[in-house]
Amino acid sequence: MLTRKTTALLLSTSIIALTVSACGTKPDAASPSAADASSAQADKKVTIRFYSYNLGNAVFGAGTQKLIDEFQAAHPNITVEGVPVPVSDLMTRVQADTAAGSPPDIAQLGFGAMDMIVNGFGATPLESLVPADELKKNFEGFSPNGLKLGMYNGKTYGLAFTFSTPVLFYNASLFRDAGLNPDQPPKTWAEAKQQALQIVAKTKAQGMHLSGTTPTTGDWLVQGLIGSNGGAVLSDDRKKLLFDSPQTIEALQMWKDLIDSGANDKLNDTEAMEAMAQGKLGMYVMTSAVQGTLIKGAESAKWELRAAEMPGFGSKPTTPTNSGSALFILAKDPAKQKAAWEFMKFVTSERGYTIITSEIGYLPLRPSILDDPKYLKDWAKDHQLIQPNIRQLDRLKPAVAFPGPNFSQISTILMNAIQKAVMTKADVAQTMQEAQAQAQKLMP
């Protein structure tokens, strides 16, 4: 699953010491104009290297390769050399290749590393590569909030590739066994606690699991939880961390109470997914990337899988954050930039998102294709689990990327503190205050 699967594992601690100067390329440096890129001969053959952690993955690899194959069939003069790179090695691989003067031409990278991608790897904004009218036309039909995910300082550096929001998966069969109405999943965390405790009391199953206590899961889901309580992990001016804010502490105290009460299990995220797939867990809050695994589990263990939107804090509106990745153009050669843009256009087109959604398992950031018979209309009728994700797009708040070369270490400090705060007898407020003091020293 990409929950990382994306953001968390991308934030490898091995790149903590990376500096902007090591890459030698600044985002505002002069780059070939759109006209220069467009002047590349249309009939000239060009090969671009595409780094992707989806390639080679048993779950996501086939769909990603299909994107490459269909693109190459439609663009015979462009060869996409897909390079599988494990997610845990991706950032260091791109860093090393960039420093050596041989970066990938286009790469699948996590949103949580945006600051490093722009200021360290020298990603080129699309506004510098593509004529304004072409870019505007291409963006038509995109989810506005989806487009914001790849923006940095007002410019578009990436287009969302694999993307999801937190979803409450639940076992409708266990709901019935516990005397609950499966047509009324919890809308608040208080309701989730009550229903989970009823599942525990009336069945042999665990009640619920809110993902994010496992550090490798990444901080994207935690950010959504804190944001839905009116908080944030970083100030708007990106200068001060907010790990110890009242809203953060209150959200984590709620989480701790879920665990201490027995409503939330004491499993790690991987164990919880296995329990959910086996029909031994009532509710599971996680990215939709696990949907395929849960569907297979439900079919095998003979239970009914359903999905609902992420619960909230009372009447406060939820602000789901995103997991996933975007495509970034790192090429400097005009011909390769143009070819990379053509590939990016296809992958994020109506056809591209049809493949991404139906065969890889992520959201289509061109929502209208769900109602288009040429694309996903028939598929969507048979796959209602996607609907909560779609409904949450209007409230989407992009996950924050911590600034500076220490972004990975800051995220690790946050996640370790959250695990300690909610999983042990430690005091939540004191734990987060200590994490705040430690992490703030690493801010640029």
Coordinates of C-alpha atoms in Angstrom, one line a residue:
M1 CA 0.0 0.0 0.0
L2 CA 1.2 3.5 -0.7
T3 CA 0.6 5.4 2.4
R4 CA 2.7 5.8 2.4
K5 CA 3.7 3.6 1.0
T6 CA 4.5 6.9 -0.3
T7 CA 5.1 9.8 1.9
A8 CA 6.5 8.1 4.9
L9 CA 9.0 5.8 3.4
L10 CA 10.1 8.5 1.0
L11 CA 11.1 10.5 3.9
S12 CA 14.1 8.3 4.5
T13 CA 16.4 9.4 7.3
S14 CA 19.4 8.8 5.1
I15 CA 18.8 12.1 3.3
I16 CA 18.6 14.2 6.4
A17 CA 21.9 15.9 5.7
L18 CA 21.1 16.8 2.1
T19 CA 21.6 20.4 1.3
V20 CA 20.3 22.5 -1.6
S21 CA 23.8 23.4 -2.7
A22 CA 24.6 19.7 -3.1
C23 CA 22.4 19.6 -6.2
G24 CA 23.7 22.8 -7.7
T25 CA 20.4 23.6 -9.4
K26 CA 18.0 26.3 -8.1
P27 CA 14.3 26.3 -9.0
D28 CA 14.4 29.9 -10.2
A29 CA 17.5 29.3 -12.4
A30 CA 17.0 30.0 -16.1
S31 CA 15.5 27.1 -17.9
P32 CA 14.7 26.4 -21.5
S33 CA 11.6 28.3 -22.5
A34 CA 8.4 26.6 -23.7
A35 CA 9.2 27.7 -27.2
D36 CA 12.7 26.1 -27.0
A37 CA 11.1 22.8 -25.7
S38 CA 8.5 22.9 -28.4
S39 CA 11.1 23.5 -31.1
A40 CA 12.4 19.9 -30.7
Q41 CA 11.9 18.1 -33.9
A42 CA 8.6 16.2 -33.8
D43 CA 10.0 13.3 -35.7
K44 CA 13.2 13.0 -33.5
K45 CA 13.4 9.9 -31.4
V46 CA 13.9 10.5 -27.7
T47 CA 14.3 8.3 -24.6
I48 CA 13.3 9.5 -21.2
R49 CA 14.1 7.7 -17.9
F50 CA 11.1 7.4 -15.5
Y51 CA 11.9 6.5 -11.9
S52 CA 8.9 4.9 -10.2
Y53 CA 8.4 2.9 -7.0
N54 CA 5.2 1.5 -8.5
L55 CA 7.2 -0.4 -11.1
G56 CA 8.2 -3.8 -9.8
N57 CA 5.6 -3.7 -7.1
A58 CA 3.3 -6.7 -7.1
V59 CA 0.2 -4.7 -6.6
F60 CA 0.8 -1.5 -8.7
G61 CA 3.4 -2.6 -11.2
A62 CA 1.2 -4.0 -13.9
G63 CA -1.1 -0.9 -14.1
T64 CA 1.9 1.4 -14.2
Q65 CA 3.5 -0.6 -17.0
K66 CA 0.2 -0.4 -18.9
L67 CA 0.4 3.4 -18.7
I68 CA 3.9 3.3 -20.3
D69 CA 2.9 0.8 -22.9
E70 CA -0.2 2.7 -24.1
F71 CA 1.7 5.9 -24.1
Q72 CA 4.5 4.5 -26.2
A73 CA 2.0 3.0 -28.7
A74 CA 0.5 6.4 -29.2
H75 CA 4.0 8.1 -29.3
P76 CA 6.3 5.8 -31.3
N77 CA 9.1 8.4 -31.3
I78 CA 9.2 8.5 -27.5
T79 CA 10.6 5.6 -25.4
V80 CA 9.9 5.6 -21.7
E81 CA 12.6 3.7 -19.8
G82 CA 10.9 2.7 -16.7
V83 CA 13.3 2.3 -13.8
P84 CA 11.9 0.5 -10.7
V85 CA 13.3 2.1 -7.5
P86 CA 12.2 0.9 -4.1
V87 CA 10.4 3.6 -2.2
S88 CA 12.9 3.5 0.6
D89 CA 15.7 4.2 -1.8
L90 CA 14.0 6.6 -4.1
M91 CA 15.0 10.0 -2.6
T92 CA 18.7 9.0 -2.1
R93 CA 18.8 7.6 -5.7
V94 CA 17.4 10.8 -7.2
Q95 CA 19.8 12.9 -5.0
A96 CA 22.8 10.9 -6.0
D97 CA 21.9 10.9 -9.7
T98 CA 21.1 14.6 -9.7
A99 CA 24.4 15.4 -8.0
A100 CA 26.2 13.3 -10.7
G101 CA 24.5 15.3 -13.4
S102 CA 22.3 12.5 -14.5
P103 CA 18.9 13.0 -12.9
P104 CA 15.8 11.0 -14.1
D105 CA 13.9 12.9 -16.7
I106 CA 10.6 12.4 -14.9
A107 CA 10.1 10.8 -11.4
Q108 CA 7.3 9.6 -9.2
L109 CA 8.0 11.3 -5.8
G110 CA 6.0 11.8 -2.6
F111 CA 4.2 15.1 -1.8
G112 CA 5.9 15.1 1.6
A113 CA 9.3 15.8 0.0
M114 CA 8.1 18.8 -2.1
D115 CA 10.5 21.3 -0.5
M116 CA 13.5 19.1 -1.3
I117 CA 12.2 18.3 -4.8
V118 CA 11.9 22.0 -5.7
N119 CA 14.9 23.4 -3.8
G120 CA 17.2 20.4 -3.8
F121 CA 16.5 18.5 -7.0
G122 CA 15.7 21.6 -9.2
A123 CA 12.4 20.4 -10.5
T124 CA 11.1 22.7 -13.3
P125 CA 7.7 24.3 -12.9
L126 CA 5.3 23.5 -15.8
E127 CA 4.7 27.2 -16.3
S128 CA 8.3 27.4 -17.5
L129 CA 7.9 24.5 -19.9
V130 CA 4.4 24.7 -21.4
P131 CA 2.7 27.5 -23.2
A132 CA 0.1 29.1 -20.9
D133 CA -2.9 28.3 -23.2
E134 CA -1.9 24.6 -23.5
L135 CA -1.4 24.4 -19.7
K136 CA -4.8 26.0 -19.1
K137 CA -6.5 23.6 -21.5
N138 CA -4.8 20.6 -19.9
F139 CA -5.9 21.6 -16.4
E140 CA -9.6 21.8 -17.5
G141 CA -11.6 19.1 -15.7
F142 CA -9.0 18.6 -13.0
S143 CA -10.1 18.7 -9.3
P144 CA -9.0 22.2 -8.1
N145 CA -7.9 20.8 -4.8
G146 CA -6.0 18.0 -6.7
L147 CA -4.1 20.6 -8.7
K148 CA -3.0 22.3 -5.5
L149 CA -1.2 19.2 -4.4
G150 CA 1.7 19.8 -6.8
M151 CA 2.0 23.5 -6.3
Y152 CA 4.8 25.3 -4.5
N153 CA 5.0 29.1 -4.1
G154 CA 2.3 29.5 -6.7
K155 CA 3.8 27.4 -9.4
T156 CA 2.9 23.9 -10.6
Y157 CA 5.9 21.5 -10.2
G158 CA 4.0 18.2 -10.1
L159 CA 0.8 16.6 -11.2
A160 CA -0.9 14.1 -8.8
F161 CA -0.2 10.5 -10.0
T162 CA -1.3 8.2 -7.3
F163 CA -3.5 9.8 -4.7
S164 CA -6.0 9.1 -1.9
T165 CA -7.6 10.4 1.2
P166 CA -8.2 8.6 4.5
V167 CA -11.2 6.3 4.3
L168 CA -13.1 4.4 7.0
F169 CA -13.4 0.8 5.7
Y170 CA -15.8 -1.2 7.8
N171 CA -17.1 -4.8 8.0
A172 CA -20.9 -4.6 7.5
S173 CA -21.2 -8.2 8.5
L174 CA -19.7 -7.5 11.9
F175 CA -21.9 -4.5 12.3
R176 CA -25.0 -6.7 11.9
D177 CA -23.5 -9.3 14.3
A178 CA -23.0 -6.6 16.9
G179 CA -26.6 -5.3 16.5
L180 CA -25.4 -2.2 14.6
N181 CA -26.9 -0.7 11.4
P182 CA -24.4 -1.1 8.6
D183 CA -26.2 1.8 6.8
Q184 CA -25.2 4.1 9.6
P185 CA -21.4 4.1 9.9
P186 CA -19.9 6.6 12.4
K187 CA -19.6 10.2 11.4
T188 CA -17.7 11.3 14.5
W189 CA -14.9 9.7 16.6
A190 CA -17.3 9.5 19.6
E191 CA -19.7 7.4 17.5
A192 CA -16.8 5.3 16.2
K193 CA -15.8 4.6 19.8
Q194 CA -19.3 3.6 20.8
Q195 CA -19.7 1.3 17.8
A196 CA -16.3 -0.2 18.2
L197 CA -16.9 -1.1 21.8
Q198 CA -20.2 -2.7 20.8
I199 CA -18.4 -4.8 18.2
V200 CA -15.9 -5.9 20.8
A201 CA -18.6 -6.7 23.3
K202 CA -20.9 -8.6 20.9
T203 CA -18.5 -10.4 18.7
K204 CA -15.0 -12.0 18.9
A205 CA -13.5 -9.3 16.7
Q206 CA -11.5 -6.2 17.4
G207 CA -13.4 -2.9 17.2
M208 CA -11.4 -0.5 15.1
H209 CA -8.0 0.7 14.0
L210 CA -7.0 4.3 13.3
S211 CA -3.8 4.0 11.3
G212 CA -0.8 6.2 11.9
T213 CA 0.9 5.0 15.1
T214 CA 3.4 3.1 13.1
P215 CA 6.2 5.6 12.1
T216 CA 6.7 4.1 8.7
T217 CA 3.1 4.9 7.9
G218 CA 4.0 8.5 7.5
D219 CA 2.4 11.7 8.9
W220 CA -0.1 12.4 6.2
L221 CA -3.1 10.7 8.0
V222 CA -2.0 12.3 11.3
Q223 CA -2.1 15.7 9.6
G224 CA -5.6 15.1 8.5
L225 CA -6.7 14.1 12.0
I226 CA -5.1 17.2 13.6
G227 CA -6.4 19.4 10.9
S228 CA -9.9 18.1 11.4
N229 CA -9.7 19.4 15.0
G230 CA -8.8 22.8 13.8
G231 CA -5.0 22.4 14.2
A232 CA -2.0 22.1 12.0
V233 CA 1.6 20.7 12.2
L234 CA 3.2 23.8 10.7
S235 CA 2.5 27.6 10.8
D236 CA 1.2 29.3 7.7
D237 CA 4.5 31.1 7.2
R238 CA 6.3 27.7 7.4
K239 CA 8.6 28.9 10.2
K240 CA 7.2 27.3 13.4
L241 CA 6.1 23.8 14.1
L242 CA 2.9 23.3 16.0
F243 CA 3.3 19.8 17.5
D244 CA 2.3 21.0 20.9
S245 CA -0.8 23.1 20.0
P246 CA -4.0 22.6 22.0
Q247 CA -5.7 21.3 18.9
T248 CA -3.0 18.7 18.3
I249 CA -2.9 17.6 22.0
E250 CA -6.7 17.3 22.0
A251 CA -6.8 15.2 18.9
L252 CA -4.1 12.9 20.2
Q253 CA -5.8 12.6 23.5
M254 CA -8.9 11.4 21.7
W255 CA -6.8 8.8 19.9
K256 CA -5.2 7.6 23.1
D257 CA -8.7 7.3 24.7
L258 CA -9.8 5.1 21.8
I259 CA -6.9 2.7 22.6
D260 CA -7.1 2.8 26.3
S261 CA -10.8 2.1 26.3
G262 CA -10.3 -1.0 24.1
A263 CA -12.3 0.5 21.2
N264 CA -9.1 0.7 19.1
D265 CA -6.9 -2.3 18.9
K266 CA -3.2 -2.4 19.9
L267 CA -2.0 -3.7 16.5
N268 CA 0.4 -2.0 14.2
D269 CA -0.9 -0.8 10.8
T270 CA 0.2 -3.9 8.9
E271 CA -1.3 -6.3 11.5
A272 CA -4.5 -4.3 11.5
M273 CA -4.8 -4.6 7.7
E274 CA -4.3 -8.3 7.9
A275 CA -7.0 -8.6 10.7
M276 CA -9.4 -6.5 8.6
A277 CA -8.8 -8.6 5.5
Q278 CA -9.6 -11.7 7.6
G279 CA -12.8 -10.3 8.9
K280 CA -11.5 -9.9 12.4
L281 CA -11.7 -6.1 12.7
G282 CA -14.8 -3.9 12.6
M283 CA -13.4 -0.6 11.2
Y284 CA -10.1 0.4 9.6
V285 CA -9.1 4.0 8.8
M286 CA -6.5 4.0 6.0
T287 CA -5.7 5.1 2.5
S288 CA -7.8 3.6 -0.3
A289 CA -4.6 2.0 -1.6
V290 CA -5.4 -1.0 0.6
Q291 CA -8.8 -1.4 -1.1
G292 CA -7.8 -4.2 -3.4
T293 CA -6.4 -6.2 -0.6
L294 CA -9.5 -5.8 1.5
I295 CA -11.8 -6.7 -1.4
K296 CA -9.9 -9.9 -1.9
G297 CA -10.0 -10.6 1.8
A298 CA -13.7 -10.0 2.0
E299 CA -14.4 -12.3 -0.9
S300 CA -12.2 -15.0 0.6
A301 CA -13.4 -14.8 4.2
K302 CA -17.1 -14.2 3.2
W303 CA -17.8 -10.8 4.8
E304 CA -19.2 -7.6 3.3
L305 CA -16.8 -4.6 2.9
R306 CA -18.1 -1.1 2.8
A307 CA -16.5 2.4 3.1
A308 CA -17.4 5.7 4.6
E309 CA -15.8 9.1 5.0
M310 CA -13.3 9.8 7.7
P311 CA -15.0 10.5 11.1
G312 CA -14.7 14.0 12.6
F313 CA -14.7 15.8 15.9
G314 CA -18.3 16.6 16.7
S315 CA -19.7 19.2 14.3
K316 CA -16.3 20.3 13.0
P317 CA -15.8 19.7 9.3
T318 CA -13.2 17.1 8.5
T319 CA -10.1 18.2 6.4
P320 CA -8.8 15.0 4.9
T321 CA -5.2 15.1 3.8
N322 CA -3.7 13.1 1.0
S323 CA -1.4 10.2 0.6
G324 CA 0.3 9.5 -2.7
S325 CA 2.7 10.9 -5.2
A326 CA 3.1 13.2 -8.1
L327 CA 5.1 13.2 -11.3
F328 CA 7.9 15.8 -11.5
I329 CA 10.0 16.8 -14.5
L330 CA 13.7 16.9 -13.7
A331 CA 15.1 16.8 -17.2
K332 CA 17.1 19.8 -18.4
D333 CA 17.4 18.9 -22.1
P334 CA 14.5 20.6 -24.1
A335 CA 13.7 17.5 -26.1
K336 CA 13.5 15.3 -23.0
Q337 CA 11.5 18.0 -21.2
K338 CA 8.9 18.0 -24.0
A339 CA 8.8 14.2 -24.1
A340 CA 8.4 14.1 -20.3
W341 CA 5.5 16.6 -20.5
E342 CA 3.8 14.5 -23.2
F343 CA 4.1 11.4 -20.9
M344 CA 2.8 13.4 -17.9
K345 CA -0.1 14.7 -19.9
F346 CA -1.1 11.1 -20.9
V347 CA -0.7 9.7 -17.4
T348 CA -3.0 12.4 -16.0
S349 CA -5.4 12.4 -18.9
E350 CA -8.9 10.9 -18.8
R351 CA -7.5 7.6 -20.1
G352 CA -4.5 7.7 -17.7
Y353 CA -6.7 8.2 -14.6
T354 CA -9.0 5.5 -15.9
I355 CA -6.1 3.0 -15.7
I356 CA -4.8 4.5 -12.4
T357 CA -8.2 4.1 -10.8
S358 CA -9.4 0.8 -12.2
E359 CA -6.1 -1.1 -12.2
I360 CA -3.9 0.6 -9.6
G361 CA -6.5 1.7 -7.1
Y362 CA -6.2 5.4 -6.7
L363 CA -8.5 8.4 -7.2
P364 CA -9.2 9.9 -10.6
L365 CA -8.4 13.6 -10.2
R366 CA -10.6 14.2 -13.3
P367 CA -13.8 13.4 -11.4
S368 CA -16.1 13.7 -14.5
I369 CA -14.8 10.5 -15.9
L370 CA -16.7 8.6 -13.2
D371 CA -19.9 9.7 -15.1
D372 CA -18.5 9.2 -18.6
P373 CA -19.3 5.8 -20.3
K374 CA -16.0 6.1 -22.3
Y375 CA -14.1 5.9 -19.1
L376 CA -15.2 4.9 -15.6
K377 CA -19.0 5.1 -15.5
D378 CA -19.7 1.4 -15.7
W379 CA -16.7 0.6 -13.5
A380 CA -17.9 3.1 -10.8
K381 CA -21.3 1.4 -10.7
D382 CA -19.7 -1.8 -9.6
H383 CA -17.1 -0.1 -7.3
Q384 CA -19.0 2.0 -4.8
L385 CA -16.1 2.0 -2.4
I386 CA -14.6 4.9 -4.3
Q387 CA -17.5 7.3 -3.4
P388 CA -16.3 8.4 0.1
N389 CA -13.0 9.4 -1.4
I390 CA -14.6 11.4 -4.2
R391 CA -16.9 13.2 -1.7
Q392 CA -13.9 14.2 0.4
L393 CA -12.1 15.9 -2.5
D394 CA -14.0 19.2 -1.9
R395 CA -12.6 19.3 1.7
L396 CA -9.1 18.1 0.8
K397 CA -6.2 19.9 2.5
P398 CA -2.8 19.1 1.0
A399 CA -0.4 17.4 3.4
V400 CA 2.3 19.7 4.6
A401 CA 5.9 19.1 3.5
F402 CA 8.3 20.2 6.2
P403 CA 10.8 22.8 5.0
G404 CA 14.6 22.4 4.7
P405 CA 17.0 19.5 4.4
N406 CA 15.9 18.1 7.7
F407 CA 12.3 17.5 6.6
S408 CA 12.6 13.7 7.1
Q409 CA 14.0 13.9 10.6
I410 CA 11.3 16.4 11.6
S411 CA 8.6 14.0 10.4
T412 CA 10.3 11.1 12.2
I413 CA 10.4 13.0 15.5
L414 CA 6.6 13.8 15.0
M415 CA 5.7 10.2 14.3
N416 CA 7.8 8.7 17.2
A417 CA 6.2 11.2 19.6
I418 CA 2.7 10.3 18.4
Q419 CA 3.4 6.6 18.8
K420 CA 4.7 7.3 22.4
A421 CA 1.8 9.6 23.2
V422 CA -1.1 7.4 22.2
M423 CA 0.4 3.9 22.7
T424 CA 2.0 4.2 26.1
K425 CA 1.3 5.7 29.5
A426 CA 3.2 8.8 28.6
D427 CA 1.5 12.2 29.1
V428 CA 0.3 13.4 25.7
A429 CA 1.0 17.1 26.3
Q430 CA 4.5 16.6 27.7
T431 CA 5.4 14.2 25.0
M432 CA 4.4 16.6 22.2
Q433 CA 6.1 19.6 24.0
E434 CA 9.3 17.7 24.0
A435 CA 9.0 16.7 20.4
Q436 CA 8.2 20.4 19.5
A437 CA 11.4 21.6 21.2
Q438 CA 13.5 18.9 19.5
A439 CA 12.1 19.3 16.0
Q440 CA 12.0 23.1 16.0
K441 CA 15.8 23.2 16.3
L442 CA 16.0 21.4 12.9
M443 CA 13.9 24.0 11.1
P444 CA 15.7 26.2 8.6

